[in-house]
Amino acid sequence: MFKKIINFIRVTLSSSLLIFFVFLNKIYASNIASSQLATGLDKLLKDLTSWAYKVIPTIGTVLVIYFFIRRGSADEMDIKKWDNRIKTCVISSVGAVLGAVIIDLAIGYFQ
């Protein structure tokens, strides 16, 4: 008898929650684009990508110059390590800028 009551309460609560979430989704689905969260996220991503266009190449260039200076004063064993670091830095900088471009393009399509 006690198990039937607990089972009835569990089924009733789960059904009520399901109905609540189904209707909640339909009520608020049309207001997402104009919500403060969506417009704020749009502005944040635009600011981050414009910041990334300036900062990433600058930091990458400074690091490559530093790595070349260190490579110039290294012995034969360390030259290969510094070459790998230079390649990694250049590839990472290009990848980060491309990532910012992709994010900027994606934001442009949702305007």
Tab-separated table of N, CA and C in Angstrom:
chain	number	residue	atom	x	y	z
A	1	MET	N	0.825	-1.185	0.000
A	1	MET	CA	0.000	0.000	0.000
A	1	MET	C	0.884	1.269	0.000
A	2	PHE	N	1.917	1.251	0.845
A	2	PHE	CA	2.815	2.405	0.935
A	2	PHE	C	3.581	2.609	-0.369
A	3	LYS	N	3.964	1.515	-1.034
A	3	LYS	CA	4.669	1.615	-2.316
A	3	LYS	C	3.767	2.197	-3.399
A	4	LYS	N	2.468	1.892	-3.372
A	4	LYS	CA	1.542	2.438	-4.356
A	4	LYS	C	1.404	3.958	-4.191
A	5	ILE	N	1.387	4.426	-2.960
A	5	ILE	CA	1.267	5.858	-2.706
A	5	ILE	C	2.528	6.586	-3.184
A	6	ILE	N	3.691	6.038	-2.889
A	6	ILE	CA	4.956	6.645	-3.316
A	6	ILE	C	5.056	6.629	-4.837
A	7	ASN	N	4.642	5.540	-5.456
A	7	ASN	CA	4.673	5.443	-6.909
A	7	ASN	C	3.720	6.467	-7.533
A	8	PHE	N	2.533	6.639	-6.954
A	8	PHE	CA	1.573	7.622	-7.452
A	8	PHE	C	2.131	9.042	-7.338
A	9	ILE	N	2.761	9.359	-6.229
A	9	ILE	CA	3.352	10.686	-6.030
A	9	ILE	C	4.488	10.913	-7.030
A	10	ARG	N	5.312	9.908	-7.231
A	10	ARG	CA	6.432	10.033	-8.168
A	10	ARG	C	5.940	10.253	-9.593
A	11	VAL	N	4.938	9.504	-10.027
A	11	VAL	CA	4.398	9.655	-11.374
A	11	VAL	C	3.730	11.018	-11.527
A	12	THR	N	3.009	11.451	-10.525
A	12	THR	CA	2.330	12.744	-10.584
A	12	THR	C	3.332	13.892	-10.673
A	13	LEU	N	4.378	13.845	-9.859
A	13	LEU	CA	5.390	14.902	-9.881
A	13	LEU	C	6.159	14.922	-11.196
A	14	SER	N	6.538	13.764	-11.684
A	14	SER	CA	7.295	13.732	-12.944
A	14	SER	C	6.430	14.198	-14.109
A	15	SER	N	5.164	13.837	-14.124
A	15	SER	CA	4.263	14.301	-15.189
A	15	SER	C	4.055	15.803	-15.101
A	16	SER	N	3.916	16.309	-13.888
A	16	SER	CA	3.731	17.758	-13.710
A	16	SER	C	4.963	18.527	-14.165
A	17	LEU	N	6.146	18.032	-13.838
A	17	LEU	CA	7.371	18.695	-14.271
A	17	LEU	C	7.516	18.654	-15.787
A	18	LEU	N	7.165	17.533	-16.392
A	18	LEU	CA	7.249	17.417	-17.839
A	18	LEU	C	6.321	18.418	-18.513
A	19	ILE	N	5.095	18.508	-18.051
A	19	ILE	CA	4.134	19.458	-18.622
A	19	ILE	C	4.607	20.896	-18.402
A	20	PHE	N	5.159	21.176	-17.229
A	20	PHE	CA	5.666	22.513	-16.930
A	20	PHE	C	6.771	22.909	-17.888
A	21	PHE	N	7.728	22.018	-18.111
A	21	PHE	CA	8.841	22.350	-19.000
A	21	PHE	C	8.405	22.440	-20.462
A	22	VAL	N	7.432	21.662	-20.873
A	22	VAL	CA	6.940	21.748	-22.248
A	22	VAL	C	6.281	23.100	-22.481
A	23	PHE	N	5.424	23.525	-21.571
A	23	PHE	CA	4.762	24.816	-21.735
A	23	PHE	C	5.726	25.984	-21.521
A	24	LEU	N	6.697	25.832	-20.651
A	24	LEU	CA	7.680	26.885	-20.409
A	24	LEU	C	8.497	27.148	-21.664
A	25	ASN	N	8.854	26.098	-22.387
A	25	ASN	CA	9.623	26.246	-23.619
A	25	ASN	C	8.816	27.016	-24.664
A	26	LYS	N	7.526	26.754	-24.770
A	26	LYS	CA	6.709	27.445	-25.766
A	26	LYS	C	6.464	28.900	-25.383
A	27	ILE	N	6.411	29.191	-24.127
A	27	ILE	CA	6.147	30.557	-23.693
A	27	ILE	C	7.344	31.456	-23.962
A	28	TYR	N	8.545	31.000	-23.659
A	28	TYR	CA	9.727	31.845	-23.736
A	28	TYR	C	10.547	31.667	-25.012
A	29	ALA	N	10.133	30.841	-25.930
A	29	ALA	CA	10.936	30.582	-27.123
A	29	ALA	C	11.007	31.793	-28.042
A	30	SER	N	9.977	32.601	-28.106
A	30	SER	CA	9.974	33.720	-29.038
A	30	SER	C	10.752	34.921	-28.522
A	31	ASN	N	11.048	34.990	-27.253
A	31	ASN	CA	11.704	36.160	-26.683
A	31	ASN	C	13.206	35.995	-26.494
A	32	ILE	N	13.780	34.906	-26.947
A	32	ILE	CA	15.207	34.658	-26.714
A	32	ILE	C	16.061	35.626	-27.533
A	33	ALA	N	15.704	35.884	-28.770
A	33	ALA	CA	16.521	36.742	-29.628
A	33	ALA	C	16.592	38.173	-29.111
A	34	SER	N	15.531	38.647	-28.502
A	34	SER	CA	15.528	40.019	-28.011
A	34	SER	C	15.822	40.102	-26.519
A	35	SER	N	16.195	38.999	-25.916
A	35	SER	CA	16.456	39.017	-24.480
A	35	SER	C	17.771	39.719	-24.169
A	36	GLN	N	17.908	40.118	-22.949
A	36	GLN	CA	19.118	40.810	-22.511
A	36	GLN	C	20.321	39.878	-22.563
A	37	LEU	N	20.110	38.604	-22.301
A	37	LEU	CA	21.195	37.624	-22.349
A	37	LEU	C	21.742	37.484	-23.772
A	38	ALA	N	20.869	37.390	-24.763
A	38	ALA	CA	21.321	37.223	-26.147
A	38	ALA	C	22.017	38.464	-26.672
A	39	THR	N	21.470	39.635	-26.403
A	39	THR	CA	22.113	40.857	-26.887
A	39	THR	C	23.430	41.107	-26.160
A	40	GLY	N	23.482	40.786	-24.878
A	40	GLY	CA	24.735	40.943	-24.137
A	40	GLY	C	25.805	39.981	-24.621
A	41	LEU	N	25.404	38.732	-24.905
A	41	LEU	CA	26.355	37.752	-25.434
A	41	LEU	C	26.868	38.170	-26.805
A	42	ASP	N	25.999	38.730	-27.617
A	42	ASP	CA	26.405	39.223	-28.934
A	42	ASP	C	27.439	40.335	-28.797
A	43	LYS	N	27.190	41.279	-27.928
A	43	LYS	CA	28.143	42.381	-27.723
A	43	LYS	C	29.469	41.874	-27.146
A	44	LEU	N	29.386	40.923	-26.225
A	44	LEU	CA	30.597	40.364	-25.617
A	44	LEU	C	31.468	39.667	-26.655
A	45	LEU	N	30.846	38.853	-27.504
A	45	LEU	CA	31.614	38.149	-28.532
A	45	LEU	C	32.209	39.105	-29.552
A	46	LYS	N	31.481	40.160	-29.903
A	46	LYS	CA	32.037	41.160	-30.827
A	46	LYS	C	33.245	41.855	-30.209
A	47	ASP	N	33.150	42.212	-28.934
A	47	ASP	CA	34.276	42.866	-28.261
A	47	ASP	C	35.472	41.941	-28.151
A	48	LEU	N	35.222	40.667	-27.833
A	48	LEU	CA	36.325	39.714	-27.703
A	48	LEU	C	37.032	39.465	-29.032
A	49	THR	N	36.262	39.367	-30.113
A	49	THR	CA	36.909	39.127	-31.399
A	49	THR	C	37.682	40.356	-31.878
A	50	SER	N	37.156	41.556	-31.644
A	50	SER	CA	37.906	42.749	-32.045
A	50	SER	C	39.176	42.890	-31.207
A	51	TRP	N	39.101	42.500	-29.958
A	51	TRP	CA	40.278	42.510	-29.083
A	51	TRP	C	41.280	41.460	-29.539
A	52	ALA	N	40.784	40.296	-29.944
A	52	ALA	CA	41.663	39.201	-30.361
A	52	ALA	C	42.417	39.542	-31.645
A	53	TYR	N	41.789	40.309	-32.555
A	53	TYR	CA	42.475	40.703	-33.786
A	53	TYR	C	43.716	41.532	-33.518
A	54	LYS	N	43.733	42.277	-32.434
A	54	LYS	CA	44.858	43.143	-32.118
A	54	LYS	C	45.885	42.468	-31.224
A	55	VAL	N	45.415	41.715	-30.245
A	55	VAL	CA	46.311	41.187	-29.217
A	55	VAL	C	47.050	39.927	-29.679
A	56	ILE	N	46.375	39.017	-30.334
A	56	ILE	CA	46.987	37.740	-30.703
A	56	ILE	C	48.184	37.917	-31.642
A	57	PRO	N	48.073	38.683	-32.735
A	57	PRO	CA	49.269	38.856	-33.577
A	57	PRO	C	50.412	39.575	-32.859
A	58	THR	N	50.070	40.515	-31.986
A	58	THR	CA	51.111	41.234	-31.254
A	58	THR	C	51.881	40.303	-30.335
A	59	ILE	N	51.160	39.510	-29.560
A	59	ILE	CA	51.814	38.567	-28.647
A	59	ILE	C	52.593	37.513	-29.429
A	60	GLY	N	52.028	37.021	-30.541
A	60	GLY	CA	52.722	36.034	-31.362
A	60	GLY	C	54.020	36.578	-31.932
A	61	THR	N	53.989	37.826	-32.397
A	61	THR	CA	55.200	38.440	-32.948
A	61	THR	C	56.266	38.617	-31.880
A	62	VAL	N	55.866	39.089	-30.711
A	62	VAL	CA	56.830	39.274	-29.613
A	62	VAL	C	57.446	37.935	-29.208
A	63	LEU	N	56.644	36.896	-29.131
A	63	LEU	CA	57.173	35.577	-28.755
A	63	LEU	C	58.119	35.024	-29.819
A	64	VAL	N	57.773	35.198	-31.097
A	64	VAL	CA	58.656	34.706	-32.162
A	64	VAL	C	59.988	35.437	-32.124
A	65	ILE	N	59.971	36.750	-31.917
A	65	ILE	CA	61.227	37.506	-31.806
A	65	ILE	C	62.051	36.999	-30.628
A	66	TYR	N	61.392	36.772	-29.493
A	66	TYR	CA	62.093	36.248	-28.320
A	66	TYR	C	62.692	34.871	-28.611
A	67	PHE	N	61.909	34.014	-29.274
A	67	PHE	CA	62.403	32.670	-29.585
A	67	PHE	C	63.584	32.718	-30.552
A	68	PHE	N	63.549	33.645	-31.524
A	68	PHE	CA	64.695	33.781	-32.433
A	68	PHE	C	65.942	34.258	-31.686
A	69	ILE	N	65.774	35.167	-30.747
A	69	ILE	CA	66.917	35.622	-29.954
A	69	ILE	C	67.491	34.473	-29.142
A	70	ARG	N	66.624	33.698	-28.507
A	70	ARG	CA	67.094	32.550	-27.730
A	70	ARG	C	67.720	31.484	-28.631
A	71	ARG	N	67.168	31.323	-29.833
A	71	ARG	CA	67.718	30.347	-30.780
A	71	ARG	C	69.118	30.765	-31.215
A	72	GLY	N	69.322	32.061	-31.387
A	72	GLY	CA	70.628	32.550	-31.810
A	72	GLY	C	71.723	32.309	-30.792
A	73	SER	N	71.363	32.231	-29.530
A	73	SER	CA	72.373	32.016	-28.494
A	73	SER	C	72.391	30.570	-27.993
A	74	ALA	N	71.690	29.675	-28.670
A	74	ALA	CA	71.618	28.279	-28.228
A	74	ALA	C	72.678	27.434	-28.924
A	75	ASP	N	72.942	26.272	-28.333
A	75	ASP	CA	73.867	25.345	-28.971
A	75	ASP	C	73.091	24.471	-29.972
A	76	GLU	N	73.790	23.528	-30.605
A	76	GLU	CA	73.184	22.737	-31.673
A	76	GLU	C	72.000	21.894	-31.190
A	77	MET	N	72.062	21.404	-29.988
A	77	MET	CA	70.974	20.562	-29.463
A	77	MET	C	69.703	21.395	-29.207
A	78	ASP	N	69.911	22.605	-28.720
A	78	ASP	CA	68.758	23.431	-28.374
A	78	ASP	C	68.154	24.157	-29.567
A	79	ILE	N	68.893	24.257	-30.659
A	79	ILE	CA	68.365	24.949	-31.837
A	79	ILE	C	67.112	24.246	-32.360
A	80	LYS	N	67.090	22.926	-32.341
A	80	LYS	CA	65.921	22.179	-32.810
A	80	LYS	C	64.712	22.447	-31.919
A	81	LYS	N	64.938	22.545	-30.616
A	81	LYS	CA	63.833	22.844	-29.696
A	81	LYS	C	63.270	24.245	-29.952
A	82	TRP	N	64.175	25.213	-30.178
A	82	TRP	CA	63.707	26.571	-30.432
A	82	TRP	C	63.014	26.663	-31.784
A	83	ASP	N	63.470	25.886	-32.774
A	83	ASP	CA	62.770	25.852	-34.059
A	83	ASP	C	61.344	25.326	-33.898
A	84	ASN	N	61.204	24.266	-33.095
A	84	ASN	CA	59.874	23.715	-32.841
A	84	ASN	C	58.993	24.725	-32.101
A	85	ARG	N	59.560	25.462	-31.178
A	85	ARG	CA	58.789	26.471	-30.455
A	85	ARG	C	58.350	27.596	-31.378
A	86	ILE	N	59.224	27.983	-32.289
A	86	ILE	CA	58.867	29.039	-33.245
A	86	ILE	C	57.716	28.578	-34.141
A	87	LYS	N	57.818	27.354	-34.653
A	87	LYS	CA	56.748	26.824	-35.507
A	87	LYS	C	55.436	26.731	-34.742
A	88	THR	N	55.508	26.248	-33.510
A	88	THR	CA	54.306	26.127	-32.691
A	88	THR	C	53.675	27.484	-32.433
A	89	CYS	N	54.495	28.482	-32.178
A	89	CYS	CA	53.991	29.824	-31.909
A	89	CYS	C	53.309	30.422	-33.134
A	90	VAL	N	53.912	30.262	-34.293
A	90	VAL	CA	53.329	30.806	-35.520
A	90	VAL	C	52.016	30.098	-35.846
A	91	ILE	N	52.000	28.776	-35.763
A	91	ILE	CA	50.783	28.009	-36.066
A	91	ILE	C	49.681	28.333	-35.066
A	92	SER	N	50.025	28.465	-33.802
A	92	SER	CA	49.029	28.785	-32.787
A	92	SER	C	48.457	30.182	-32.980
A	93	SER	N	49.298	31.131	-33.351
A	93	SER	CA	48.810	32.493	-33.593
A	93	SER	C	47.860	32.535	-34.782
A	94	VAL	N	48.234	31.861	-35.853
A	94	VAL	CA	47.361	31.818	-37.027
A	94	VAL	C	46.044	31.109	-36.686
A	95	GLY	N	46.116	30.026	-35.945
A	95	GLY	CA	44.907	29.308	-35.552
A	95	GLY	C	43.998	30.137	-34.661
A	96	ALA	N	44.580	30.895	-33.744
A	96	ALA	CA	43.775	31.734	-32.863
A	96	ALA	C	43.092	32.861	-33.633
A	97	VAL	N	43.800	33.457	-34.579
A	97	VAL	CA	43.184	34.515	-35.394
A	97	VAL	C	42.083	33.925	-36.270
A	98	LEU	N	42.311	32.762	-36.837
A	98	LEU	CA	41.263	32.115	-37.642
A	98	LEU	C	40.044	31.760	-36.789
A	99	GLY	N	40.278	31.339	-35.560
A	99	GLY	CA	39.163	31.080	-34.655
A	99	GLY	C	38.352	32.331	-34.388
A	100	ALA	N	39.025	33.456	-34.188
A	100	ALA	CA	38.323	34.722	-33.989
A	100	ALA	C	37.545	35.123	-35.237
A	101	VAL	N	38.107	34.875	-36.412
A	101	VAL	CA	37.407	35.189	-37.665
A	101	VAL	C	36.155	34.332	-37.805
A	102	ILE	N	36.262	33.060	-37.474
A	102	ILE	CA	35.097	32.170	-37.572
A	102	ILE	C	34.000	32.605	-36.611
A	103	ILE	N	34.367	32.968	-35.401
A	103	ILE	CA	33.380	33.438	-34.438
A	103	ILE	C	32.734	34.727	-34.929
A	104	ASP	N	33.536	35.623	-35.484
A	104	ASP	CA	32.999	36.886	-36.006
A	104	ASP	C	32.040	36.637	-37.172
A	105	LEU	N	32.384	35.708	-38.059
A	105	LEU	CA	31.490	35.376	-39.167
A	105	LEU	C	30.203	34.745	-38.666
A	106	ALA	N	30.301	33.879	-37.666
A	106	ALA	CA	29.102	33.236	-37.126
A	106	ALA	C	28.176	34.266	-36.483
A	107	ILE	N	28.758	35.236	-35.802
A	107	ILE	CA	27.935	36.301	-35.192
A	107	ILE	C	27.237	37.108	-36.282
A	108	GLY	N	27.932	37.349	-37.385
A	108	GLY	CA	27.356	38.123	-38.484
A	108	GLY	C	26.137	37.447	-39.105
A	109	TYR	N	26.097	36.147	-39.136
A	109	TYR	CA	24.961	35.443	-39.716
A	109	TYR	C	23.723	35.495	-38.827
A	110	PHE	N	23.900	35.716	-37.540
A	110	PHE	CA	22.760	35.737	-36.631
A	110	PHE	C	22.229	37.130	-36.381
A	111	GLN	N	22.645	38.105	-37.167
A	111	GLN	CA	22.141	39.482	-37.001
A	111	GLN	C	20.770	39.610	-37.593
